[in-house]
């Protein structure tokens, strides 16, 4: 254990702690979400919108800001990395002082388009998935053997997803996962182009707690659900999402397959993933065909319009509420003491 | 060329600043954990910062030079011999074909050592860098740490040009077992995420480096924070959870109750609050902290940190 207070130390008043970490704030007003500029060391600034919720409006605001920084471009800004409701900006503090960066960002904020008008290129990508498959069940078995023998999500993660969401069966979970497209709102969560994606149709928005503690092993291509996100594992790795199936490789280091002609990662921001149930054998053939270049992914080039999406949300509001109520009751019962 | 007679504990090819520009798809920069020592080593052999060298962890390799070379060792001092004699550290060394450099365990404080070779190590670039990312199986020497029998190519012709002796004696960083590391508060602090007492505790604790610390992250053992919130809202159940956001290299996460410093092979996105972030000019200290060393944090302002960084850059330039 660390030795508490064993050395001379600057004594810090907590009030200062607050203002020290936040460089600036823009309060919410019509057409302007709240912005908190958080310090993230001397080489990064974290620009955060709203009240830290998963709100797609905020995600599109993040996108508008990122585009705007790229379009200008701002000298001294080295990289930008979007999160769910924030943008991390890496800059060279020797070239671009923090004060000047803040002034530039505040002025960009005034020029950003209303969220309702945002439209982004968005491909629909059809991915075959072997749900409730032997590879992910094997990963769970390893976890039971080496990490934790009993937990609410053991021995069957899909069964746990069903219980937590008030669904009757494994089959129903599988049909819910195919009933909605999943919008990719982050890449690299975790590593190598792994998508952080959210279900677009709130009537099928599954929510489930993550593993505690995490798994040491997840198969490459594993599909997981954690919180209200889904992810696909680009490489064998540790992981914390509930495993529901396995799909194609989404990372190809040597870019042998045509789907990787442009980059070693398959997915882009704002792609919409459409899962399609397939058998284990068919998945294996598809995975092999993909590597040899003979598999053609079904991809449709489309756009995603925030305005259209809002209309859709309005049209399914009541059904979404009904599902959410049932989900809440189930979650209360099945995640008690989790 | 260099033949690996013995690989050491964990020896990888790295360049500086590494594979930058892909954090937005979750490809980490990799590169040296102690960029300061790495850059000094490169300067001693008249290389540019970007030339690739070896990062050695805890225990060194035995290397046979199959051609003449100019080399320099920097970072944590290792036991070792060169042609049976003692190995000089922090200075240029001219080695003739057939020379065997045999490095052993780390002596005294520090954890990582660097070997620079005039002209640099010649491995293929992957996404613009020669740095190894073993978890992704790419970069460096076949995407992995070195093993016995590997033969490493070096840019020999360029090495011929640099036989000028140099010493970094004037700017050798001080290595310790109790490290004081400069940080900037945030991105998450009090009173929204941590209690005032948590903040006080964070800055007054000597955190012990957990044995399970590596290039992905440094785990710290110490007291548990209380957190200002009861749960993580939409980010998750635990009060350390927030909606996923991008981490700065050097940020001090609380994953549950345990602080982890995100380092050069770390994850880009995650949903854990970070109380402070290590400054650019002090990140090298994390790379030199070994398991069971102690780390305490000293808060700086951005202006102070940039001033320190500027001074460090000037020192490095003085070696060029």
XYZ file of C-alpha atoms in Angstrom:
658
model
C 0.000 0.000 0.000
C 1.060 3.581 -0.532
C 2.440 5.519 2.374
C -0.136 8.119 3.171
C 1.135 11.599 3.780
C 4.666 10.495 4.444
C 6.225 13.336 2.501
C 6.024 17.079 2.448
C 3.247 18.071 0.124
C 1.562 21.063 -1.352
C -1.634 21.494 0.522
C -4.465 21.906 -1.832
C -7.828 23.391 -1.225
C -10.533 21.508 -3.041
C -12.190 24.621 -4.448
C -9.003 25.292 -6.348
C -9.110 21.691 -7.589
C -12.280 22.468 -9.490
C -11.106 25.543 -11.292
C -7.677 24.002 -11.909
C -9.080 21.171 -14.004
C -11.511 23.254 -16.046
C -10.033 25.835 -18.393
C -13.328 27.410 -19.476
C -17.088 26.836 -19.624
C -19.724 28.025 -22.074
C -23.189 27.896 -20.527
C -26.124 26.371 -22.405
C -28.345 28.690 -24.402
C -30.695 28.166 -27.367
C -28.701 26.537 -30.160
C -25.643 26.174 -27.932
C -25.126 23.117 -25.731
C -23.062 23.566 -22.571
C -19.327 23.245 -23.260
C -16.753 22.357 -20.605
C -13.103 22.701 -21.630
C -11.263 20.218 -19.409
C -7.487 20.166 -19.036
C -5.962 16.848 -19.929
C -2.290 17.543 -19.289
C -0.168 20.121 -21.111
C -0.621 18.570 -24.546
C -4.340 17.792 -24.640
C -7.635 19.555 -24.075
C -10.909 17.632 -23.618
C -13.920 19.505 -24.996
C -17.069 18.092 -23.422
C -20.654 18.837 -24.427
C -23.796 18.654 -22.300
C -24.252 16.781 -19.051
C -22.255 13.612 -19.806
C -25.058 11.562 -21.276
C -25.322 9.385 -24.319
C -27.222 11.831 -26.480
C -26.706 11.481 -30.224
C -27.295 15.233 -30.609
C -24.140 15.824 -28.603
C -22.224 13.243 -30.626
C -23.085 15.144 -33.806
C -22.012 18.402 -32.162
C -18.651 16.747 -31.421
C -18.463 15.783 -35.090
C -19.212 19.323 -36.283
C -16.468 20.688 -34.047
C -13.986 18.069 -35.251
C -14.810 18.786 -38.907
C -14.461 22.488 -38.359
C -11.015 22.113 -36.746
C -9.904 19.965 -39.697
C -11.338 22.326 -42.299
C -9.712 25.517 -40.988
C -7.125 23.943 -39.985
C -5.835 25.215 -36.634
C -2.039 25.489 -36.581
C -0.532 23.643 -33.607
C -3.420 21.157 -33.357
C -1.941 17.706 -33.931
C -4.797 15.208 -33.516
C -8.448 15.004 -32.560
C -10.174 11.978 -31.053
C -13.967 11.897 -30.605
C -15.665 10.227 -27.650
C -19.367 9.809 -26.890
C -19.930 13.467 -25.948
C -16.427 14.923 -26.050
C -13.498 15.651 -28.327
C -9.886 15.223 -27.225
C -7.606 17.728 -28.919
C -3.868 17.090 -28.945
C -1.829 20.227 -29.494
C 1.729 21.473 -29.315
C 1.801 23.816 -26.343
C 5.191 25.207 -27.374
C 3.649 26.424 -30.619
C 0.031 27.026 -29.604
C -0.522 28.405 -26.098
C -3.609 27.120 -24.284
C -5.171 30.595 -24.187
C -5.003 30.965 -27.951
C -6.399 27.450 -28.488
C -9.325 28.273 -26.180
C -10.047 31.537 -28.016
C -10.032 29.712 -31.356
C -12.356 26.970 -30.077
C -14.796 29.444 -28.550
C -14.984 31.325 -31.805
C -15.481 28.079 -33.792
C -18.336 27.239 -31.412
C -20.293 30.262 -32.695
C -19.991 29.109 -36.305
C -21.151 25.486 -35.865
C -24.350 24.477 -37.687
C -27.568 23.705 -35.770
C -27.532 20.008 -34.849
C -30.832 19.421 -36.694
C -29.145 20.239 -39.992
C -26.267 17.799 -39.627
C -26.012 15.071 -42.247
C -23.100 12.671 -42.440
C -22.022 9.994 -44.940
C -23.062 6.687 -43.413
C -22.561 3.224 -44.877
C -24.845 0.346 -43.984
C -22.571 -2.665 -43.421
C -24.126 -6.115 -43.254
C -22.173 -8.395 -40.932
C -22.923 -12.107 -40.577
C -22.941 -13.195 -36.930
C -22.951 -16.660 -35.418
C -24.922 -15.856 -32.273
C -24.494 -17.797 -29.052
C -21.574 -19.566 -30.730
C -19.002 -22.073 -29.540
C -16.067 -19.623 -29.599
C -17.624 -17.132 -27.223
C -19.007 -19.915 -25.022
C -15.468 -21.271 -24.845
C -14.207 -17.829 -23.744
C -16.848 -17.794 -21.005
C -15.837 -21.283 -19.901
C -12.217 -20.116 -19.585
C -13.388 -17.190 -17.472
C -15.367 -19.488 -15.165
C -12.346 -21.740 -14.808
C -9.699 -19.089 -14.227
C -11.326 -15.855 -13.006
C -14.720 -16.230 -11.391
C -16.961 -19.266 -11.099
C -20.206 -17.537 -10.177
C -21.707 -14.242 -11.319
C -25.156 -13.145 -12.504
C -23.874 -13.257 -16.119
C -22.581 -16.829 -15.833
C -22.628 -19.385 -17.291
C -24.479 -17.838 -20.234
C -24.057 -14.176 -21.200
C -26.930 -14.171 -23.698
C -29.298 -15.585 -21.088
C -28.193 -12.773 -18.772
C -28.896 -10.168 -21.487
C -32.381 -11.685 -21.868
C -33.115 -11.531 -18.130
C -31.790 -7.981 -17.691
C -33.993 -6.693 -20.494
C -37.206 -8.565 -19.697
C -36.888 -10.809 -22.740
C -38.090 -14.402 -22.708
C -35.360 -16.283 -24.492
C -31.962 -16.374 -26.094
C -33.736 -16.351 -29.460
C -35.449 -13.106 -28.580
C -32.111 -11.441 -27.754
C -30.789 -12.603 -31.112
C -33.796 -11.163 -32.921
C -33.494 -7.832 -31.051
C -29.845 -7.538 -32.072
C -30.902 -7.865 -35.716
C -33.987 -5.669 -35.457
C -32.001 -2.437 -35.267
C -28.969 -1.010 -36.982
C -26.091 0.011 -34.729
C -24.489 3.396 -35.371
C -20.702 3.554 -34.952
C -20.003 6.566 -32.745
C -16.428 5.740 -31.723
C -13.510 3.769 -33.162
C -10.808 2.034 -31.169
C -12.977 1.142 -28.189
C -10.877 -0.836 -27.399
C -7.922 -0.764 -29.874
C -7.488 -1.237 -33.630
C -10.679 0.214 -35.076
C -13.030 -1.572 -32.666
C -16.435 0.107 -32.933
C -18.361 1.631 -30.092
C -21.841 1.448 -31.605
C -25.326 2.266 -30.342
C -28.642 0.737 -31.389
C -30.574 3.331 -33.407
C -34.040 1.948 -32.696
C -34.918 2.582 -29.033
C -37.491 -0.243 -29.115
C -34.564 -2.693 -29.321
C -31.970 -0.875 -27.229
C -30.576 -3.593 -24.960
C -28.812 -2.486 -21.783
C -26.662 -4.770 -19.679
C -23.931 -4.406 -17.034
C -20.365 -5.341 -17.947
C -18.190 -8.084 -16.478
C -16.630 -7.512 -13.097
C -13.759 -8.282 -13.173
C -12.936 -8.318 -16.877
C -12.184 -11.410 -18.951
C -8.559 -12.170 -19.757
C -9.510 -13.660 -23.138
C -11.990 -12.762 -25.893
C -11.876 -14.318 -29.372
C -11.075 -12.058 -32.321
C -14.354 -11.116 -34.020
C -16.320 -11.525 -30.772
C -19.474 -9.384 -30.530
C -20.318 -7.958 -27.118
C -22.934 -5.820 -25.390
C -21.978 -3.565 -22.469
C -24.058 -0.735 -21.047
C -26.096 0.273 -24.103
C -23.191 -0.125 -26.548
C -22.171 -2.999 -28.737
C -18.601 -3.707 -29.740
C -16.644 -6.085 -31.938
C -13.230 -7.282 -30.772
C -10.566 -6.678 -33.465
C -7.992 -8.956 -31.849
C -7.782 -11.576 -29.130
C -7.810 -9.494 -25.981
C -9.170 -8.985 -22.510
C -12.682 -7.553 -22.428
C -15.659 -6.664 -20.294
C -18.710 -6.756 -22.585
C -21.259 -9.588 -22.412
C -20.465 -11.893 -25.335
C -23.379 -12.624 -27.688
C -21.725 -13.935 -30.862
C -18.873 -13.863 -33.334
C -18.541 -12.119 -36.692
C -15.921 -11.367 -39.379
C -12.506 -9.829 -38.755
C -12.709 -6.059 -38.573
C -8.917 -5.570 -38.582
C -6.477 -6.870 -41.203
C -2.863 -5.828 -40.516
C -1.591 -6.657 -44.032
C -4.728 -5.482 -45.821
C -5.021 -8.621 -47.927
C -8.799 -8.532 -48.256
C -10.474 -6.014 -50.624
C -12.578 -4.626 -47.760
C -9.303 -3.367 -46.258
C -7.963 -1.716 -49.418
C -7.994 1.728 -47.804
C -6.945 0.926 -44.265
C -6.308 -2.038 -41.958
C -9.536 -1.222 -40.109
C -12.915 -2.014 -41.671
C -15.312 0.392 -40.006
C -15.638 4.176 -40.173
C -17.386 6.637 -37.915
C -21.154 6.747 -38.510
C -21.251 3.425 -40.317
C -24.426 1.534 -39.460
C -23.858 -2.117 -38.602
C -26.633 -4.528 -39.551
C -26.162 -7.923 -37.929
C -27.432 -10.989 -39.785
C -27.676 -14.363 -38.102
C -25.652 -17.147 -39.641
C -24.444 -20.605 -38.633
C -21.012 -21.311 -37.176
C -19.978 -23.177 -40.322
C -21.133 -20.414 -42.630
C -19.294 -17.872 -40.521
C -16.092 -19.902 -40.710
C -16.353 -20.060 -44.528
C -17.086 -16.334 -44.700
C -14.088 -15.525 -42.489
C -11.801 -17.629 -44.677
C -13.245 -16.208 -47.892
C -12.737 -12.701 -46.580
C -9.042 -13.314 -45.975
C -8.555 -14.852 -49.423
C -10.357 -11.927 -51.031
C -13.323 -13.906 -52.343
C -15.914 -12.631 -49.877
C -17.923 -9.573 -50.822
C -19.236 -7.566 -47.925
C -22.650 -6.058 -48.503
C -22.193 -2.324 -48.082
C -24.665 0.423 -49.018
C -23.424 4.008 -49.258
C -26.011 6.272 -47.671
C -26.246 9.378 -45.515
C -27.533 9.788 -41.990
C -29.719 12.813 -41.330
C -30.326 13.978 -37.775
C -33.647 15.543 -38.831
C -34.905 12.281 -40.373
C -33.752 10.326 -37.346
C -35.715 12.630 -35.010
C -38.841 12.011 -37.078
C -38.295 8.284 -36.738
C -37.810 8.574 -32.958
C -41.102 10.483 -32.679
C -42.910 7.770 -34.620
C -41.830 4.993 -32.238
C -41.922 6.960 -28.979
C -44.751 5.036 -27.292
C -43.433 1.593 -28.118
C -39.949 2.647 -26.961
C -41.415 3.805 -23.630
C -43.213 0.495 -23.150
C -40.009 -1.452 -23.759
C -37.999 0.819 -21.473
C -40.489 0.310 -18.624
C -40.337 -3.478 -18.976
C -36.552 -3.312 -19.209
C -36.320 -1.247 -16.024
C -38.442 -3.691 -14.037
C -36.307 -6.602 -15.226
C -33.026 -4.833 -14.561
C -34.117 -4.058 -11.016
C -34.839 -7.714 -10.377
C -31.810 -9.271 -12.083
C -28.998 -6.888 -11.330
C -29.774 -6.521 -7.632
C -26.547 -6.662 -5.633
C -24.580 -6.785 -8.871
C 23.799 -6.127 -38.700
C 23.356 -7.216 -35.116
C 22.793 -10.795 -34.035
C 20.698 -11.416 -30.945
C 22.571 -13.968 -28.855
C 20.214 -13.526 -25.918
C 17.088 -11.381 -26.027
C 16.877 -10.116 -22.441
C 13.588 -9.895 -20.568
C 11.633 -7.742 -23.009
C 13.531 -5.943 -25.758
C 11.689 -4.126 -28.542
C 12.453 -1.834 -31.465
C 10.988 1.655 -30.889
C 11.172 5.068 -32.530
C 10.108 8.489 -31.299
C 7.458 9.842 -31.191
C 6.106 6.549 -32.509
C 3.007 5.779 -34.521
C 1.249 9.096 -34.064
C -1.911 10.160 -35.868
C -3.992 7.031 -35.356
C -5.246 7.540 -31.794
C -8.672 8.241 -33.323
C -8.954 4.615 -34.476
C -7.371 3.164 -31.360
C -3.862 2.571 -32.613
C -1.495 3.620 -29.829
C 1.655 5.615 -30.546
C 3.945 3.060 -28.861
C 7.517 4.410 -28.941
C 9.876 4.622 -25.950
C 8.405 4.663 -22.434
C 11.229 7.053 -21.537
C 11.448 9.313 -24.573
C 14.027 11.536 -22.848
C 16.683 8.822 -22.449
C 15.814 7.466 -25.889
C 16.335 10.842 -27.535
C 19.595 11.433 -25.653
C 20.874 8.054 -26.883
C 19.988 8.985 -30.460
C 21.711 12.343 -30.142
C 24.877 10.653 -28.859
C 25.139 8.782 -32.158
C 24.098 11.841 -34.212
C 20.752 10.303 -35.175
C 17.529 12.222 -35.657
C 14.895 11.612 -32.966
C 12.891 9.458 -35.343
C 15.610 6.824 -35.852
C 14.713 3.474 -34.318
C 16.621 1.993 -31.377
C 16.090 -0.723 -28.784
C 14.113 -0.424 -25.592
C 15.370 -2.832 -22.950
C 13.312 -3.620 -19.851
C 14.865 -4.679 -16.550
C 17.365 -7.117 -17.992
C 19.341 -6.698 -21.170
C 20.191 -8.720 -24.244
C 23.505 -10.032 -25.479
C 24.213 -8.672 -28.938
C 26.919 -9.483 -31.451
C 27.777 -6.767 -33.952
C 28.275 -8.286 -37.390
C 29.515 -4.967 -38.724
C 31.192 -1.844 -37.334
C 28.792 0.517 -35.593
C 28.502 3.609 -33.438
C 26.268 2.980 -30.434
C 25.160 4.663 -27.224
C 23.448 3.337 -24.105
C 21.149 5.486 -22.001
C 18.484 5.040 -19.356
C 18.673 2.648 -16.406
C 22.172 1.292 -15.941
C 22.525 -2.431 -16.563
C 25.281 -4.766 -15.523
C 27.259 -5.807 -18.522
C 30.432 -6.140 -20.509
C 31.615 -5.207 -23.948
C 34.424 -7.463 -25.190
C 34.847 -8.453 -21.575
C 35.262 -4.879 -20.271
C 32.868 -2.511 -18.482
C 30.177 -0.760 -20.522
C 30.172 3.042 -20.533
C 26.735 4.645 -20.198
C 25.533 7.979 -21.639
C 28.328 8.311 -24.170
C 29.205 7.421 -27.725
C 30.867 4.093 -28.232
C 32.536 2.833 -31.356
C 32.251 -0.934 -31.784
C 34.073 -3.055 -34.317
C 32.702 -5.993 -36.212
C 32.609 -9.077 -33.996
C 32.142 -7.146 -30.764
C 29.812 -8.734 -28.195
C 27.789 -6.424 -25.977
C 26.439 -8.466 -23.101
C 23.919 -6.737 -20.845
C 22.532 -8.109 -17.596
C 20.153 -7.009 -14.864
C 19.360 -3.428 -13.988
C 21.663 -1.943 -11.344
C 20.143 0.553 -8.965
C 17.183 2.785 -9.789
C 15.392 2.903 -13.139
C 13.721 0.174 -15.178
C 14.274 0.776 -18.920
C 17.423 1.226 -20.971
C 17.977 2.328 -24.550
C 20.470 1.326 -27.182
C 20.844 3.689 -30.109
C 22.831 2.734 -33.207
C 24.275 5.315 -35.580
C 22.028 5.343 -38.653
C 19.221 3.652 -36.757
C 17.752 0.167 -36.786
C 16.339 -0.772 -40.146
C 12.939 -2.473 -39.899
C 9.966 -1.778 -42.184
C 7.677 1.118 -41.318
C 4.120 0.220 -40.370
C 1.711 3.145 -40.536
C 4.641 5.528 -40.558
C 6.604 4.130 -37.626
C 9.104 1.430 -36.712
C 7.768 1.117 -33.152
C 6.683 -2.309 -31.931
C 3.113 -2.855 -30.697
C 3.270 -6.510 -29.571
C -0.456 -6.764 -28.699
C -1.327 -5.862 -32.311
C 1.502 -8.030 -33.716
C 2.816 -5.179 -35.857
C 5.715 -2.738 -36.044
C 9.323 -3.247 -35.006
C 10.931 -6.621 -35.584
C 8.127 -8.838 -36.931
C 5.624 -7.241 -34.575
C 7.143 -8.735 -31.446
C 9.873 -8.442 -28.825
C 13.276 -9.821 -29.834
C 14.135 -13.489 -29.447
C 17.437 -15.360 -29.600
C 18.674 -15.779 -33.166
C 17.076 -12.609 -34.604
C 19.338 -10.643 -36.926
C 18.671 -6.907 -36.878
C 19.624 -4.753 -39.826
C 21.135 -1.342 -39.201
C 21.628 1.539 -41.597
C 25.378 0.946 -41.721
C 26.445 3.444 -44.311
C 25.082 6.318 -42.300
C 26.831 4.967 -39.199
C 30.181 5.344 -40.928
C 29.735 9.094 -40.969
C 29.346 9.487 -37.228
C 32.376 8.628 -35.199
C 32.435 11.808 -33.222
C 32.610 11.102 -29.478
C 29.992 12.759 -27.304
C 28.940 12.603 -23.685
C 25.616 13.421 -22.076
C 27.232 13.793 -18.640
C 25.895 17.327 -18.248
C 22.247 16.368 -18.675
C 21.869 12.864 -17.264
C 18.440 12.684 -15.604
C 18.317 11.636 -11.955
C 16.834 8.197 -11.325
C 15.253 7.319 -8.008
C 13.025 4.780 -6.341
C 10.657 7.443 -4.995
C 9.534 9.553 -7.927
C 7.909 12.936 -7.770
C 5.963 13.427 -10.968
C 4.490 16.688 -12.242
C 0.814 16.536 -13.211
C -1.915 18.889 -14.275
C -5.284 18.428 -12.543
C -8.056 17.003 -14.703
C -9.821 16.249 -16.897
C -12.038 15.182 -13.955
C -11.577 16.667 -10.510
C -13.430 17.924 -7.446
C -16.120 18.591 -6.549
C -18.019 17.006 -9.490
C -16.322 13.604 -9.470
C -14.019 13.421 -6.481
C -14.485 14.711 -2.959
C -12.097 17.386 -1.678
C -10.663 14.699 0.611
C -10.009 12.439 -2.408
C -8.010 15.200 -4.081
C -6.049 15.844 -0.900
C -5.400 12.106 -0.582
C -4.268 11.836 -4.214
C -1.608 14.517 -3.881
C -0.389 13.484 -0.433
C -0.038 9.751 -1.078
C 3.079 7.927 -2.092
C 1.586 5.439 -4.522
C 3.278 2.106 -4.903
C 3.826 0.814 -8.446
C 1.920 -2.464 -8.860
C 3.871 -5.431 -10.243
C 1.348 -5.688 -13.079
C 2.517 -2.459 -14.724
C 3.744 -2.367 -18.284
C 3.709 -0.347 -21.520
C -0.121 -0.360 -21.571
C -0.522 1.175 -18.172
C 0.976 1.696 -14.735
C -1.164 0.488 -11.842
C -0.781 2.213 -8.519
C -1.486 0.828 -5.068
C -2.719 3.109 -2.338
C -5.823 4.298 -0.505
C -9.243 4.194 -2.152
C -11.074 7.375 -3.120
C -14.630 8.001 -1.904
C -15.903 9.719 -5.065
C -18.351 12.604 -5.082
C -21.096 10.682 -6.875
C -23.024 7.572 -5.779
C -22.853 5.950 -9.215
C -21.611 6.658 -12.722
C -24.870 7.907 -14.230
C -25.264 6.805 -17.856
C -21.597 5.824 -17.944
C -22.112 2.839 -15.660
C -22.750 1.687 -12.126
C -19.497 2.573 -10.448
C -18.860 6.243 -9.547
C -15.613 6.052 -11.517
C -17.659 5.568 -14.736
C -18.388 8.298 -17.299
C -19.453 8.088 -20.971
C -16.479 6.906 -23.027
C -13.981 9.621 -23.926
C -10.460 9.723 -25.334
C -7.561 9.437 -22.913
C -4.422 11.536 -22.966
C -1.186 9.555 -22.735
C -0.175 10.052 -19.098
C -3.667 10.479 -17.737
C -4.293 8.940 -14.304
C -7.514 6.917 -14.544
C -9.469 5.495 -11.686
C -10.642 2.122 -12.972
C -12.925 1.384 -10.112
C -10.798 2.199 -7.082
C -7.332 1.691 -8.584
C -5.435 4.452 -10.371
C -3.824 3.438 -13.659
C -1.571 5.760 -15.645
C -2.272 5.340 -19.370
C 1.075 4.846 -21.139
C 2.289 4.591 -24.753
C 0.636 1.259 -25.679
C -2.536 2.077 -23.744
C -6.169 2.235 -24.867
C -7.400 5.421 -26.564
C -10.994 5.327 -25.337
C -12.542 4.355 -22.063
C -15.095 5.320 -19.497
C -13.133 5.935 -16.318
C -12.584 9.307 -14.662
C -9.066 10.727 -14.610
C -8.032 12.939 -11.743
C -4.778 14.258 -13.198
C -2.502 13.949 -16.209
C 1.294 13.630 -16.210
C 3.007 16.505 -18.018
C 4.896 15.859 -21.252
C 8.335 16.607 -19.821
C 7.777 14.265 -16.835
C 6.303 11.233 -18.618
C 9.769 9.658 -18.854
C 9.718 9.146 -15.082
C 6.823 6.698 -15.398
C 8.902 4.708 -17.905
C 11.723 4.508 -15.358
C 9.554 3.619 -12.356
C 9.893 -0.065 -11.551
C 7.400 -2.291 -9.734
C 7.337 -1.441 -5.996
C 8.885 2.020 -6.553
C 6.848 4.902 -5.135
C 5.261 7.709 -7.136
C 3.870 10.925 -5.720
C 2.238 13.645 -7.748
C 2.995 17.347 -7.748
C 0.450 19.665 -9.315
C 1.599 22.159 -11.928
C -0.170 24.709 -14.062
C -0.141 24.353 -17.853
C 2.147 27.404 -18.046
C 4.656 25.851 -15.633
C 4.546 22.557 -17.522
C 5.163 24.235 -20.881
C 8.033 26.211 -19.346
C 9.602 22.931 -18.106
C 9.065 21.307 -21.492
C 10.722 24.232 -23.213
C 13.759 23.978 -20.900
C 13.992 20.231 -21.520
C 13.913 20.742 -25.287
C 16.683 23.347 -25.011
C 18.842 20.904 -23.026
C 18.310 18.240 -25.670
C 19.211 20.707 -28.402
C 22.459 21.484 -26.557
C 23.535 17.888 -27.226
C 22.866 18.010 -30.941
